[in-house]
PDB file of N, CA and C in Angstrom:
ATOM      1  N   GLU A 179     -82.788 197.974 155.907  1.00 73.00           N
ATOM      2  CA  GLU A 179     -81.953 197.105 155.091  1.00 73.00           C
ATOM      3  C   GLU A 179     -80.884 196.482 155.985  1.00 73.00           C
ATOM      4  N   SER A 180     -80.799 195.202 155.942  1.00 90.00           N
ATOM      5  CA  SER A 180     -79.823 194.473 156.737  1.00 90.00           C
ATOM      6  C   SER A 180     -78.575 194.217 155.893  1.00 90.00           C
ATOM      7  N   ARG A 181     -77.434 194.571 156.456  1.00 91.00           N
ATOM      8  CA  ARG A 181     -76.190 194.385 155.704  1.00 91.00           C
ATOM      9  C   ARG A 181     -75.039 194.144 156.655  1.00 91.00           C
ATOM     10  N   LEU A 182     -74.004 193.602 156.082  1.00 92.00           N
ATOM     11  CA  LEU A 182     -72.760 193.362 156.800  1.00 92.00           C
ATOM     12  C   LEU A 182     -71.658 194.060 156.020  1.00 92.00           C
ATOM     13  N   GLN A 183     -70.841 194.827 156.719  1.00 94.00           N
ATOM     14  CA  GLN A 183     -69.771 195.552 156.037  1.00 94.00           C
ATOM     15  C   GLN A 183     -68.435 194.866 156.285  1.00 94.00           C
ATOM     16  N   LEU A 184     -67.769 194.504 155.195  1.00 96.00           N
ATOM     17  CA  LEU A 184     -66.397 194.005 155.276  1.00 96.00           C
ATOM     18  C   LEU A 184     -65.488 195.223 155.226  1.00 96.00           C
ATOM     19  N   TYR A 185     -64.431 195.196 156.003  1.00 96.00           N
ATOM     20  CA  TYR A 185     -63.592 196.380 156.155  1.00 96.00           C
ATOM     21  C   TYR A 185     -62.144 195.963 156.286  1.00 96.00           C
ATOM     22  N   ALA A 186     -61.280 196.690 155.618  1.00 96.00           N
ATOM     23  CA  ALA A 186     -59.834 196.486 155.746  1.00 96.00           C
ATOM     24  C   ALA A 186     -59.196 197.866 155.799  1.00 96.00           C
ATOM     25  N   GLN A 187     -58.086 197.972 156.488  1.00 96.00           N
ATOM     26  CA  GLN A 187     -57.393 199.254 156.518  1.00 96.00           C
ATOM     27  C   GLN A 187     -55.893 199.045 156.463  1.00 96.00           C
ATOM     28  N   TYR A 188     -55.254 200.015 155.855  1.00 96.00           N
ATOM     29  CA  TYR A 188     -53.798 200.014 155.722  1.00 96.00           C
ATOM     30  C   TYR A 188     -53.268 201.344 156.221  1.00 96.00           C
ATOM     31  N   LYS A 189     -52.091 201.309 156.798  1.00 95.00           N
ATOM     32  CA  LYS A 189     -51.424 202.525 157.260  1.00 95.00           C
ATOM     33  C   LYS A 189     -50.567 203.046 156.119  1.00 95.00           C
ATOM     34  N   MET A 190     -50.683 204.336 155.865  1.00 94.00           N
ATOM     35  CA  MET A 190     -49.889 204.964 154.815  1.00 94.00           C
ATOM     36  C   MET A 190     -48.694 205.675 155.448  1.00 94.00           C
ATOM     37  N   LYS A 191     -47.643 205.817 154.664  1.00 94.00           N
ATOM     38  CA  LYS A 191     -46.443 206.514 155.144  1.00 94.00           C
ATOM     39  C   LYS A 191     -46.819 207.941 155.538  1.00 94.00           C
ATOM     40  N   PRO A 192     -46.333 208.394 156.677  1.00 92.00           N
ATOM     41  CA  PRO A 192     -46.650 209.765 157.102  1.00 92.00           C
ATOM     42  C   PRO A 192     -46.168 210.818 156.107  1.00 92.00           C
ATOM     43  N   GLU A 193     -45.105 210.519 155.404  1.00 93.00           N
ATOM     44  CA  GLU A 193     -44.551 211.509 154.470  1.00 93.00           C
ATOM     45  C   GLU A 193     -45.224 211.479 153.095  1.00 93.00           C
ATOM     46  N   SER A 194     -46.157 210.562 152.877  1.00 93.00           N
ATOM     47  CA  SER A 194     -46.818 210.510 151.567  1.00 93.00           C
ATOM     48  C   SER A 194     -47.701 211.747 151.389  1.00 93.00           C
ATOM     49  N   ALA A 195     -47.649 212.297 150.200  1.00 93.00           N
ATOM     50  CA  ALA A 195     -48.378 213.531 149.894  1.00 93.00           C
ATOM     51  C   ALA A 195     -49.877 213.271 149.786  1.00 93.00           C
ATOM     52  N   GLU A 196     -50.653 214.244 150.189  1.00 92.00           N
ATOM     53  CA  GLU A 196     -52.114 214.122 150.123  1.00 92.00           C
ATOM     54  C   GLU A 196     -52.588 213.898 148.691  1.00 92.00           C
ATOM     55  N   LEU A 197     -51.957 214.543 147.740  1.00 94.00           N
ATOM     56  CA  LEU A 197     -52.331 214.365 146.335  1.00 94.00           C
ATOM     57  C   LEU A 197     -52.081 212.926 145.879  1.00 94.00           C
ATOM     58  N   ASP A 198     -50.969 212.338 146.309  1.00 95.00           N
ATOM     59  CA  ASP A 198     -50.681 210.941 145.966  1.00 95.00           C
ATOM     60  C   ASP A 198     -51.704 210.003 146.605  1.00 95.00           C
ATOM     61  N   ARG A 199     -52.087 210.288 147.825  1.00 94.00           N
ATOM     62  CA  ARG A 199     -53.111 209.477 148.492  1.00 94.00           C
ATOM     63  C   ARG A 199     -54.437 209.563 147.754  1.00 94.00           C
ATOM     64  N   LEU A 200     -54.798 210.776 147.361  1.00 94.00           N
ATOM     65  CA  LEU A 200     -56.049 210.973 146.630  1.00 94.00           C
ATOM     66  C   LEU A 200     -56.020 210.253 145.286  1.00 94.00           C
ATOM     67  N   ARG A 201     -54.904 210.328 144.597  1.00 95.00           N
ATOM     68  CA  ARG A 201     -54.777 209.603 143.318  1.00 95.00           C
ATOM     69  C   ARG A 201     -54.934 208.096 143.522  1.00 95.00           C
ATOM     70  N   ALA A 202     -54.326 207.571 144.567  1.00 96.00           N
ATOM     71  CA  ALA A 202     -54.431 206.140 144.850  1.00 96.00           C
ATOM     72  C   ALA A 202     -55.876 205.743 145.134  1.00 96.00           C
ATOM     73  N   VAL A 203     -56.560 206.526 145.953  1.00 96.00           N
ATOM     74  CA  VAL A 203     -57.964 206.247 146.275  1.00 96.00           C
ATOM     75  C   VAL A 203     -58.820 206.319 145.020  1.00 96.00           C
ATOM     76  N   ASN A 204     -58.617 207.336 144.207  1.00 96.00           N
ATOM     77  CA  ASN A 204     -59.387 207.459 142.970  1.00 96.00           C
ATOM     78  C   ASN A 204     -59.124 206.292 142.028  1.00 96.00           C
ATOM     79  N   SER A 205     -57.886 205.837 141.951  1.00 97.00           N
ATOM     80  CA  SER A 205     -57.560 204.678 141.106  1.00 97.00           C
ATOM     81  C   SER A 205     -58.255 203.417 141.608  1.00 97.00           C
ATOM     82  N   ILE A 206     -58.226 203.205 142.911  1.00 97.00           N
ATOM     83  CA  ILE A 206     -58.905 202.031 143.475  1.00 97.00           C
ATOM     84  C   ILE A 206     -60.398 202.091 143.168  1.00 97.00           C
ATOM     85  N   ASN A 207     -61.021 203.240 143.415  1.00 97.00           N
ATOM     86  CA  ASN A 207     -62.462 203.358 143.195  1.00 97.00           C
ATOM     87  C   ASN A 207     -62.838 203.255 141.718  1.00 97.00           C
ATOM     88  N   ARG A 208     -61.949 203.636 140.845  1.00 96.00           N
ATOM     89  CA  ARG A 208     -62.210 203.544 139.410  1.00 96.00           C
ATOM     90  C   ARG A 208     -61.976 202.121 138.880  1.00 96.00           C
ATOM     91  N   ASP A 209     -60.905 201.488 139.333  1.00 96.00           N
ATOM     92  CA  ASP A 209     -60.471 200.231 138.730  1.00 96.00           C
ATOM     93  C   ASP A 209     -60.944 198.966 139.455  1.00 96.00           C
ATOM     94  N   TYR A 210     -61.376 199.103 140.683  1.00 95.00           N
ATOM     95  CA  TYR A 210     -61.779 197.939 141.477  1.00 95.00           C
ATOM     96  C   TYR A 210     -63.205 198.145 141.976  1.00 95.00           C
ATOM     97  N   ILE A 211     -64.139 197.600 141.238  1.00 90.00           N
ATOM     98  CA  ILE A 211     -65.559 197.839 141.476  1.00 90.00           C
ATOM     99  C   ILE A 211     -66.015 197.303 142.832  1.00 90.00           C
ATOM    100  N   MET A 212     -65.471 196.212 143.273  1.00 90.00           N
ATOM    101  CA  MET A 212     -65.982 195.570 144.489  1.00 90.00           C
ATOM    102  C   MET A 212     -65.737 196.384 145.753  1.00 90.00           C
ATOM    103  N   VAL A 213     -64.665 197.136 145.827  1.00 94.00           N
ATOM    104  CA  VAL A 213     -64.337 197.854 147.055  1.00 94.00           C
ATOM    105  C   VAL A 213     -64.444 199.356 146.864  1.00 94.00           C
ATOM    106  N   LYS A 214     -64.713 200.033 147.946  1.00 96.00           N
ATOM    107  CA  LYS A 214     -64.707 201.489 147.974  1.00 96.00           C
ATOM    108  C   LYS A 214     -63.633 201.923 148.948  1.00 96.00           C
ATOM    109  N   ALA A 215     -62.851 202.908 148.541  1.00 96.00           N
ATOM    110  CA  ALA A 215     -61.736 203.381 149.356  1.00 96.00           C
ATOM    111  C   ALA A 215     -61.877 204.874 149.615  1.00 96.00           C
ATOM    112  N   ASP A 216     -61.273 205.323 150.696  1.00 92.00           N
ATOM    113  CA  ASP A 216     -61.094 206.745 150.949  1.00 92.00           C
ATOM    114  C   ASP A 216     -59.830 206.888 151.781  1.00 92.00           C
ATOM    115  N   PHE A 217     -59.479 208.075 152.162  1.00 85.00           N
ATOM    116  CA  PHE A 217     -58.323 208.207 153.046  1.00 85.00           C
ATOM    117  C   PHE A 217     -58.654 209.175 154.158  1.00 85.00           C
ATOM    118  N   ARG A 218     -58.001 208.952 155.250  1.00 85.00           N
ATOM    119  CA  ARG A 218     -58.251 209.744 156.448  1.00 85.00           C
ATOM    120  C   ARG A 218     -57.026 210.596 156.752  1.00 85.00           C
ATOM    121  N   ASP A 219     -57.259 211.672 157.438  1.00 83.00           N
ATOM    122  CA  ASP A 219     -56.166 212.564 157.828  1.00 83.00           C
ATOM    123  C   ASP A 219     -55.136 211.880 158.718  1.00 83.00           C
ATOM    124  N   ASN A 220     -55.549 210.801 159.375  1.00 88.00           N
ATOM    125  CA  ASN A 220     -54.627 210.092 160.269  1.00 88.00           C
ATOM    126  C   ASN A 220     -53.731 209.097 159.530  1.00 88.00           C
ATOM    127  N   GLY A 221     -53.772 209.104 158.190  1.00 90.00           N
ATOM    128  CA  GLY A 221     -52.894 208.245 157.406  1.00 90.00           C
ATOM    129  C   GLY A 221     -53.418 206.839 157.183  1.00 90.00           C
ATOM    130  N   ILE A 222     -54.691 206.613 157.484  1.00 94.00           N
ATOM    131  CA  ILE A 222     -55.292 205.297 157.282  1.00 94.00           C
ATOM    132  C   ILE A 222     -55.996 205.260 155.926  1.00 94.00           C
ATOM    133  N   LEU A 223     -55.799 204.167 155.205  1.00 95.00           N
ATOM    134  CA  LEU A 223     -56.484 203.907 153.944  1.00 95.00           C
ATOM    135  C   LEU A 223     -57.506 202.804 154.204  1.00 95.00           C
ATOM    136  N   PRO A 224     -58.785 203.157 154.395  1.00 96.00           N
ATOM    137  CA  PRO A 224     -59.809 202.140 154.615  1.00 96.00           C
ATOM    138  C   PRO A 224     -60.443 201.694 153.297  1.00 96.00           C
ATOM    139  N   LEU A 225     -60.777 200.410 153.227  1.00 97.00           N
ATOM    140  CA  LEU A 225     -61.489 199.857 152.085  1.00 97.00           C
ATOM    141  C   LEU A 225     -62.661 199.049 152.631  1.00 97.00           C
ATOM    142  N   ARG A 226     -63.791 199.101 151.935  1.00 96.00           N
ATOM    143  CA  ARG A 226     -64.970 198.423 152.453  1.00 96.00           C
ATOM    144  C   ARG A 226     -65.833 197.859 151.322  1.00 96.00           C
ATOM    145  N   TYR A 227     -66.683 196.930 151.723  1.00 96.00           N
ATOM    146  CA  TYR A 227     -67.665 196.326 150.824  1.00 96.00           C
ATOM    147  C   TYR A 227     -68.854 195.912 151.669  1.00 96.00           C
ATOM    148  N   ASP A 228     -70.059 196.210 151.196  1.00 93.00           N
ATOM    149  CA  ASP A 228     -71.273 195.849 151.918  1.00 93.00           C
ATOM    150  C   ASP A 228     -71.911 194.615 151.300  1.00 93.00           C
ATOM    151  N   ILE A 229     -72.271 193.668 152.166  1.00 92.00           N
ATOM    152  CA  ILE A 229     -73.010 192.474 151.752  1.00 92.00           C
ATOM    153  C   ILE A 229     -74.456 192.678 152.194  1.00 92.00           C
ATOM    154  N   CYS A 230     -75.375 192.668 151.262  1.00 90.00           N
ATOM    155  CA  CYS A 230     -76.792 192.793 151.579  1.00 90.00           C
ATOM    156  C   CYS A 230     -77.292 191.464 152.137  1.00 90.00           C
ATOM    157  N   LEU A 231     -77.909 191.517 153.303  1.00 90.00           N
ATOM    158  CA  LEU A 231     -78.398 190.301 153.964  1.00 90.00           C
ATOM    159  C   LEU A 231     -79.920 190.209 153.939  1.00 90.00           C
ATOM    160  N   GLU A 232     -80.555 191.141 153.261  1.00 88.00           N
ATOM    161  CA  GLU A 232     -82.018 191.244 153.278  1.00 88.00           C
ATOM    162  C   GLU A 232     -82.714 189.951 152.860  1.00 88.00           C
ATOM    163  N   HIS A 233     -82.201 189.275 151.866  1.00 87.00           N
ATOM    164  CA  HIS A 233     -82.826 188.046 151.367  1.00 87.00           C
ATOM    165  C   HIS A 233     -82.027 186.799 151.741  1.00 87.00           C
ATOM    166  N   GLY A 234     -81.073 186.957 152.638  1.00 90.00           N
ATOM    167  CA  GLY A 234     -80.271 185.828 153.066  1.00 90.00           C
ATOM    168  C   GLY A 234     -79.071 185.596 152.164  1.00 90.00           C
ATOM    169  N   VAL A 235     -78.064 184.983 152.728  1.00 90.00           N
ATOM    170  CA  VAL A 235     -76.848 184.651 151.998  1.00 90.00           C
ATOM    171  C   VAL A 235     -76.428 183.254 152.443  1.00 90.00           C
ATOM    172  N   SER A 236     -76.162 182.403 151.478  1.00 92.00           N
ATOM    173  CA  SER A 236     -75.738 181.051 151.839  1.00 92.00           C
ATOM    174  C   SER A 236     -74.336 181.096 152.444  1.00 92.00           C
ATOM    175  N   GLU A 237     -74.017 180.076 153.201  1.00 93.00           N
ATOM    176  CA  GLU A 237     -72.688 179.986 153.806  1.00 93.00           C
ATOM    177  C   GLU A 237     -71.602 179.974 152.732  1.00 93.00           C
ATOM    178  N   ALA A 238     -71.847 179.241 151.662  1.00 95.00           N
ATOM    179  CA  ALA A 238     -70.864 179.153 150.577  1.00 95.00           C
ATOM    180  C   ALA A 238     -70.669 180.515 149.908  1.00 95.00           C
ATOM    181  N   ALA A 239     -71.770 181.222 149.644  1.00 93.00           N
ATOM    182  CA  ALA A 239     -71.669 182.540 149.008  1.00 93.00           C
ATOM    183  C   ALA A 239     -70.967 183.530 149.935  1.00 93.00           C
ATOM    184  N   PHE A 240     -71.250 183.442 151.217  1.00 93.00           N
ATOM    185  CA  PHE A 240     -70.609 184.319 152.190  1.00 93.00           C
ATOM    186  C   PHE A 240     -69.101 184.086 152.211  1.00 93.00           C
ATOM    187  N   CYS A 241     -68.689 182.837 152.236  1.00 95.00           N
ATOM    188  CA  CYS A 241     -67.255 182.497 152.250  1.00 95.00           C
ATOM    189  C   CYS A 241     -66.569 182.940 150.963  1.00 95.00           C
ATOM    190  N   ARG A 242     -67.215 182.744 149.824  1.00 95.00           N
ATOM    191  CA  ARG A 242     -66.643 183.191 148.542  1.00 95.00           C
ATOM    192  C   ARG A 242     -66.495 184.709 148.508  1.00 95.00           C
ATOM    193  N   THR A 243     -67.472 185.401 149.052  1.00 94.00           N
ATOM    194  CA  THR A 243     -67.420 186.865 149.070  1.00 94.00           C
ATOM    195  C   THR A 243     -66.269 187.360 149.930  1.00 94.00           C
ATOM    196  N   ILE A 244     -66.067 186.756 151.077  1.00 94.00           N
ATOM    197  CA  ILE A 244     -64.957 187.151 151.951  1.00 94.00           C
ATOM    198  C   ILE A 244     -63.618 186.867 151.264  1.00 94.00           C
ATOM    199  N   ASP A 245     -63.491 185.700 150.651  1.00 96.00           N
ATOM    200  CA  ASP A 245     -62.255 185.371 149.926  1.00 96.00           C
ATOM    201  C   ASP A 245     -62.001 186.355 148.802  1.00 96.00           C
ATOM    202  N   ARG A 246     -63.046 186.682 148.063  1.00 96.00           N
ATOM    203  CA  ARG A 246     -62.899 187.611 146.939  1.00 96.00           C
ATOM    204  C   ARG A 246     -62.543 189.003 147.438  1.00 96.00           C
ATOM    205  N   PHE A 247     -63.186 189.448 148.514  1.00 96.00           N
ATOM    206  CA  PHE A 247     -62.889 190.752 149.094  1.00 96.00           C
ATOM    207  C   PHE A 247     -61.413 190.834 149.483  1.00 96.00           C
ATOM    208  N   ALA A 248     -60.915 189.810 150.165  1.00 96.00           N
ATOM    209  CA  ALA A 248     -59.511 189.810 150.590  1.00 96.00           C
ATOM    210  C   ALA A 248     -58.577 189.883 149.391  1.00 96.00           C
ATOM    211  N   SER A 249     -58.896 189.159 148.343  1.00 96.00           N
ATOM    212  CA  SER A 249     -58.068 189.154 147.141  1.00 96.00           C
ATOM    213  C   SER A 249     -58.097 190.508 146.429  1.00 96.00           C
ATOM    214  N   VAL A 250     -59.282 191.074 146.287  1.00 96.00           N
ATOM    215  CA  VAL A 250     -59.422 192.357 145.600  1.00 96.00           C
ATOM    216  C   VAL A 250     -58.743 193.460 146.394  1.00 96.00           C
ATOM    217  N   VAL A 251     -58.911 193.462 147.709  1.00 96.00           N
ATOM    218  CA  VAL A 251     -58.259 194.476 148.545  1.00 96.00           C
ATOM    219  C   VAL A 251     -56.748 194.404 148.385  1.00 96.00           C
ATOM    220  N   TYR A 252     -56.198 193.217 148.466  1.00 96.00           N
ATOM    221  CA  TYR A 252     -54.746 193.055 148.320  1.00 96.00           C
ATOM    222  C   TYR A 252     -54.278 193.603 146.975  1.00 96.00           C
ATOM    223  N   ASP A 253     -54.948 193.190 145.900  1.00 96.00           N
ATOM    224  CA  ASP A 253     -54.565 193.651 144.563  1.00 96.00           C
ATOM    225  C   ASP A 253     -54.702 195.159 144.423  1.00 96.00           C
ATOM    226  N   ALA A 254     -55.825 195.690 144.876  1.00 96.00           N
ATOM    227  CA  ALA A 254     -56.085 197.124 144.736  1.00 96.00           C
ATOM    228  C   ALA A 254     -55.054 197.957 145.470  1.00 96.00           C
ATOM    229  N   VAL A 255     -54.777 197.595 146.706  1.00 96.00           N
ATOM    230  CA  VAL A 255     -53.837 198.372 147.515  1.00 96.00           C
ATOM    231  C   VAL A 255     -52.432 198.287 146.947  1.00 96.00           C
ATOM    232  N   HIS A 256     -52.013 197.102 146.553  1.00 94.00           N
ATOM    233  CA  HIS A 256     -50.645 196.960 146.062  1.00 94.00           C
ATOM    234  C   HIS A 256     -50.482 197.512 144.644  1.00 94.00           C
ATOM    235  N   ASP A 257     -51.530 197.460 143.831  1.00 96.00           N
ATOM    236  CA  ASP A 257     -51.442 198.032 142.488  1.00 96.00           C
ATOM    237  C   ASP A 257     -51.504 199.555 142.496  1.00 96.00           C
ATOM    238  N   CYS A 258     -52.324 200.111 143.357  1.00 96.00           N
ATOM    239  CA  CYS A 258     -52.599 201.555 143.300  1.00 96.00           C
ATOM    240  C   CYS A 258     -51.935 202.368 144.406  1.00 96.00           C
ATOM    241  N   ALA A 259     -51.581 201.737 145.522  1.00 95.00           N
ATOM    242  CA  ALA A 259     -51.046 202.503 146.653  1.00 95.00           C
ATOM    243  C   ALA A 259     -49.826 201.858 147.276  1.00 95.00           C
ATOM    244  N   GLY A 260     -49.251 200.880 146.627  1.00 93.00           N
ATOM    245  CA  GLY A 260     -48.148 200.124 147.199  1.00 93.00           C
ATOM    246  C   GLY A 260     -46.982 200.977 147.691  1.00 93.00           C
ATOM    247  N   SER A 261     -46.629 201.990 146.930  1.00 95.00           N
ATOM    248  CA  SER A 261     -45.480 202.835 147.319  1.00 95.00           C
ATOM    249  C   SER A 261     -45.817 203.790 148.466  1.00 95.00           C
ATOM    250  N   LEU A 262     -47.107 203.897 148.798  1.00 95.00           N
ATOM    251  CA  LEU A 262     -47.528 204.807 149.863  1.00 95.00           C
ATOM    252  C   LEU A 262     -47.708 204.117 151.208  1.00 95.00           C
ATOM    253  N   LEU A 263     -47.611 202.788 151.213  1.00 94.00           N
ATOM    254  CA  LEU A 263     -47.880 202.028 152.439  1.00 94.00           C
ATOM    255  C   LEU A 263     -46.718 202.104 153.413  1.00 94.00           C
ATOM    256  N   ALA A 264     -47.067 202.180 154.686  1.00 93.00           N
ATOM    257  CA  ALA A 264     -46.055 202.223 155.733  1.00 93.00           C
ATOM    258  C   ALA A 264     -45.494 200.832 155.977  1.00 93.00           C
TER     259      ALA A 264
END
């Protein structure tokens, strides 16, 4: 399967509690279907989305997907983890 992964990451405050980070990740994964989030021990909040390339993607669809990903990531992070960001 051919795919392209869009990826964004945010640095979380070192003093943010692990439980708060987990709640933020769970909220993003529950409320924002397009992106998947997790958290790392190093304080990074990664978000990703896979674009399937198996049947081809038009240039216009690719550009719309990137724009939408950027918008959803911004909303998700600021709605669910804004107070945890460094």
